[in-house]
Amino acid sequence: MRLVCLDFETTDLDISTTRIVEVGVVSLSGISQRPQAPAFTTLLDTLVDPGIPIPQAASRVHGISDAKATMAPPTRDVLVRLLRILDDFDAVVGFNIDDYDWRVLAAECRRWRLAAEFVALHSRLVIIDVMRLLPRRRSLVAVAGSLFGDEGRFDAHSAVADATMTGRVLARLVDDGAVTL
């Protein structure tokens, strides 16, 4: 199964109003191939111009300001690129992807008249929500710390770092026998 990890940083948590400000997409290969460690390849790591002001509360979380975002490619261009990337995979992995990222992507695709392309992908992709595979809901930072100790420290709230850590968590769950793909 060809796996890709996805994460967004956004303007807020309300699916109906939020806009994407950063996209991280990382392919995951070599999962469950002991003793080889899983391999990660960054496929997309970009800021996005959301077309609206980024609230200061959101900027404090992810560090992305209006000044940075307005220099980035427009949302529609990034979405077209993202959908093409996702089309090469069988499954999309994310942390809380069922409740947030995938729904944000659907809303953004509707907003930018890419709904048909999204629906076509959605109909064939497997969505793997790593948060739902865990015994209880915790943040990605907490899960990484408990699974990897000091090696679990990462640049949280960077989309590509979050996507990579999500892939590491899934690989660990598979390796430990807690999950079968």
Short mmCIF file of C-alpha atoms in Angstrom, two decimals:
data_model
loop_
_atom_site.label_atom_id
_atom_site.label_comp_id
_atom_site.label_asym_id
_atom_site.label_seq_id
_atom_site.Cartn_x
_atom_site.Cartn_y
_atom_site.Cartn_z
CA MET A 1 0.00 0.00 0.00
CA ARG A 2 1.41 3.36 -1.03
CA LEU A 3 1.13 5.72 1.96
CA VAL A 4 1.34 9.48 2.15
CA CYS A 5 1.16 11.59 5.33
CA LEU A 6 -0.68 14.92 5.24
CA ASP A 7 -0.91 17.86 7.62
CA PHE A 8 -2.19 21.42 7.41
CA GLU A 9 -1.68 24.55 9.44
CA THR A 10 -4.74 26.78 9.23
CA THR A 11 -6.28 30.09 10.22
CA ASP A 12 -8.56 28.58 12.88
CA LEU A 13 -10.32 25.40 13.99
CA ASP A 14 -13.79 26.07 12.55
CA ILE A 15 -14.07 23.92 9.42
CA SER A 16 -16.59 26.30 7.84
CA THR A 17 -14.32 29.35 8.04
CA THR A 18 -10.76 28.09 8.27
CA ARG A 19 -8.25 28.49 5.45
CA ILE A 20 -5.06 26.54 4.86
CA VAL A 21 -1.82 28.48 5.44
CA GLU A 22 0.69 25.62 5.21
CA VAL A 23 0.71 22.16 3.63
CA GLY A 24 3.04 19.29 4.49
CA VAL A 25 2.97 16.05 2.49
CA VAL A 26 5.44 13.24 3.15
CA SER A 27 5.52 9.80 1.51
CA LEU A 28 6.05 6.87 3.87
CA SER A 29 7.72 3.70 2.64
CA GLY A 30 9.41 0.69 4.19
CA ILE A 31 6.86 0.46 6.96
CA SER A 32 7.00 -2.92 8.75
CA GLN A 33 10.15 -3.97 6.90
CA ARG A 34 12.40 -4.81 9.81
CA PRO A 35 15.20 -4.10 10.48
CA GLN A 36 14.97 -1.27 7.98
CA ALA A 37 13.61 1.99 9.35
CA PRO A 38 10.71 3.58 7.47
CA ALA A 39 11.71 6.13 4.86
CA PHE A 40 10.15 9.56 4.51
CA THR A 41 10.31 11.77 1.44
CA THR A 42 8.95 15.30 1.52
CA LEU A 43 6.69 15.80 -1.49
CA LEU A 44 5.17 19.16 -0.61
CA ASP A 45 6.25 21.68 2.01
CA THR A 46 4.77 25.07 1.28
CA LEU A 47 3.13 28.07 2.81
CA VAL A 48 -0.18 29.08 1.27
CA ASP A 49 -1.70 32.51 0.77
CA PRO A 50 -5.14 31.99 2.33
CA GLY A 51 -6.56 35.16 0.84
CA ILE A 52 -7.75 36.35 4.26
CA PRO A 53 -5.95 37.77 7.31
CA ILE A 54 -4.45 35.15 9.64
CA PRO A 55 -5.72 35.70 13.20
CA GLN A 56 -2.99 36.48 15.71
CA ALA A 57 -4.05 33.51 17.86
CA ALA A 58 -3.36 31.15 14.95
CA SER A 59 -0.06 32.88 14.14
CA ARG A 60 1.06 32.36 17.74
CA VAL A 61 0.50 28.61 17.34
CA HIS A 62 2.20 27.99 13.99
CA GLY A 63 4.31 31.11 13.55
CA ILE A 64 2.90 31.97 10.12
CA SER A 65 2.09 35.66 9.74
CA ASP A 66 0.20 37.56 7.06
CA ALA A 67 3.54 38.91 5.81
CA LYS A 68 4.86 35.38 5.22
CA ALA A 69 1.64 34.01 3.76
CA THR A 70 1.08 36.80 1.24
CA MET A 71 4.42 35.85 -0.38
CA ALA A 72 3.23 32.24 -0.81
CA PRO A 73 1.40 30.67 -3.75
CA PRO A 74 -2.39 31.11 -3.84
CA THR A 75 -4.59 28.43 -2.32
CA ARG A 76 -6.02 27.11 -5.59
CA ASP A 77 -2.55 26.54 -7.08
CA VAL A 78 -1.44 24.60 -4.01
CA LEU A 79 -4.66 22.56 -3.96
CA VAL A 80 -4.22 21.52 -7.59
CA ARG A 81 -0.67 20.41 -6.84
CA LEU A 82 -1.76 18.61 -3.64
CA LEU A 83 -4.57 16.71 -5.38
CA ARG A 84 -2.14 15.54 -8.08
CA ILE A 85 0.26 14.27 -5.43
CA LEU A 86 -2.46 12.46 -3.48
CA ASP A 87 -3.64 10.79 -6.67
CA ASP A 88 -0.41 8.73 -6.74
CA PHE A 89 -1.18 7.02 -3.41
CA ASP A 90 -3.53 4.41 -1.96
CA ALA A 91 -3.89 5.84 1.53
CA VAL A 92 -3.59 9.20 3.26
CA VAL A 93 -2.31 9.19 6.84
CA GLY A 94 -2.95 12.01 9.28
CA PHE A 95 -3.31 12.82 12.94
CA ASN A 96 -6.98 13.72 13.54
CA ILE A 97 -7.42 13.72 9.76
CA ASP A 98 -10.99 12.37 9.95
CA ASP A 99 -12.23 15.20 12.12
CA TYR A 100 -10.13 18.04 10.77
CA ASP A 101 -7.62 17.98 7.89
CA TRP A 102 -9.68 15.94 5.43
CA ARG A 103 -12.77 18.05 6.13
CA VAL A 104 -10.72 21.23 5.68
CA LEU A 105 -9.44 19.91 2.36
CA ALA A 106 -13.01 19.13 1.25
CA ALA A 107 -14.17 22.65 2.20
CA GLU A 108 -11.23 24.31 0.46
CA CYS A 109 -11.80 22.22 -2.68
CA ARG A 110 -15.46 23.27 -2.72
CA ARG A 111 -14.46 26.90 -2.20
CA TRP A 112 -11.97 26.78 -5.11
CA ARG A 113 -14.19 24.75 -7.48
CA LEU A 114 -12.16 21.56 -7.18
CA ALA A 115 -14.93 19.54 -5.55
CA ALA A 116 -15.18 16.98 -8.37
CA GLU A 117 -11.45 16.28 -8.15
CA PHE A 118 -11.69 15.90 -4.38
CA VAL A 119 -14.70 13.56 -4.58
CA ALA A 120 -12.88 11.36 -7.10
CA LEU A 121 -9.90 11.04 -4.75
CA HIS A 122 -12.05 10.58 -1.68
CA SER A 123 -13.94 7.72 -3.30
CA ARG A 124 -10.79 5.61 -3.72
CA LEU A 125 -8.33 6.67 -1.02
CA VAL A 126 -8.12 4.95 2.35
CA ILE A 127 -7.95 7.51 5.17
CA ILE A 128 -5.86 6.41 8.15
CA ASP A 129 -6.39 8.56 11.23
CA VAL A 130 -3.52 7.74 13.57
CA MET A 131 -5.24 9.47 16.50
CA ARG A 132 -8.11 6.98 16.22
CA LEU A 133 -5.66 4.06 16.37
CA LEU A 134 -4.51 5.09 19.84
CA PRO A 135 -6.13 3.92 23.07
CA ARG A 136 -7.04 7.49 24.03
CA ARG A 137 -7.05 10.93 22.42
CA ARG A 138 -3.86 12.88 23.01
CA SER A 139 -1.94 15.49 21.13
CA LEU A 140 0.70 14.48 18.59
CA VAL A 141 3.35 16.07 20.82
CA ALA A 142 2.25 13.93 23.80
CA VAL A 143 2.11 10.74 21.72
CA ALA A 144 5.55 11.40 20.20
CA GLY A 145 7.03 12.04 23.63
CA SER A 146 5.57 8.85 25.10
CA LEU A 147 6.63 6.66 22.16
CA PHE A 148 10.03 8.12 21.37
CA GLY A 149 11.17 9.98 24.51
CA ASP A 150 13.71 12.67 23.70
CA GLU A 151 13.81 11.48 20.09
CA GLY A 152 10.13 12.41 19.90
CA ARG A 153 10.87 16.12 20.09
CA PHE A 154 10.04 17.83 16.82
CA ASP A 155 9.02 21.17 15.35
CA ALA A 156 5.34 20.82 16.25
CA HIS A 157 2.93 22.95 14.23
CA SER A 158 5.11 22.84 11.15
CA ALA A 159 2.98 20.94 8.63
CA VAL A 160 5.80 18.81 7.23
CA ALA A 161 7.17 18.05 10.72
CA ASP A 162 3.70 17.05 11.94
CA ALA A 163 3.15 14.86 8.85
CA THR A 164 6.51 13.16 9.36
CA MET A 165 5.92 12.54 13.06
CA THR A 166 2.48 11.14 12.29
CA GLY A 167 4.14 8.69 9.91
CA ARG A 168 6.69 7.77 12.58
CA VAL A 169 3.90 7.09 15.07
CA LEU A 170 2.06 4.88 12.57
CA ALA A 171 5.25 2.99 11.74
CA ARG A 172 5.85 2.39 15.46
CA LEU A 173 2.29 1.13 15.95
CA VAL A 174 2.74 -1.29 13.04
CA ASP A 175 6.16 -2.36 14.28
CA ASP A 176 4.80 -2.99 17.78
CA GLY A 177 1.97 -5.10 16.34
CA ALA A 178 -0.73 -2.71 17.57
CA VAL A 179 -1.89 -2.03 13.99
CA THR A 180 -1.91 -4.07 10.80
CA LEU A 181 -2.01 -2.40 7.40
#
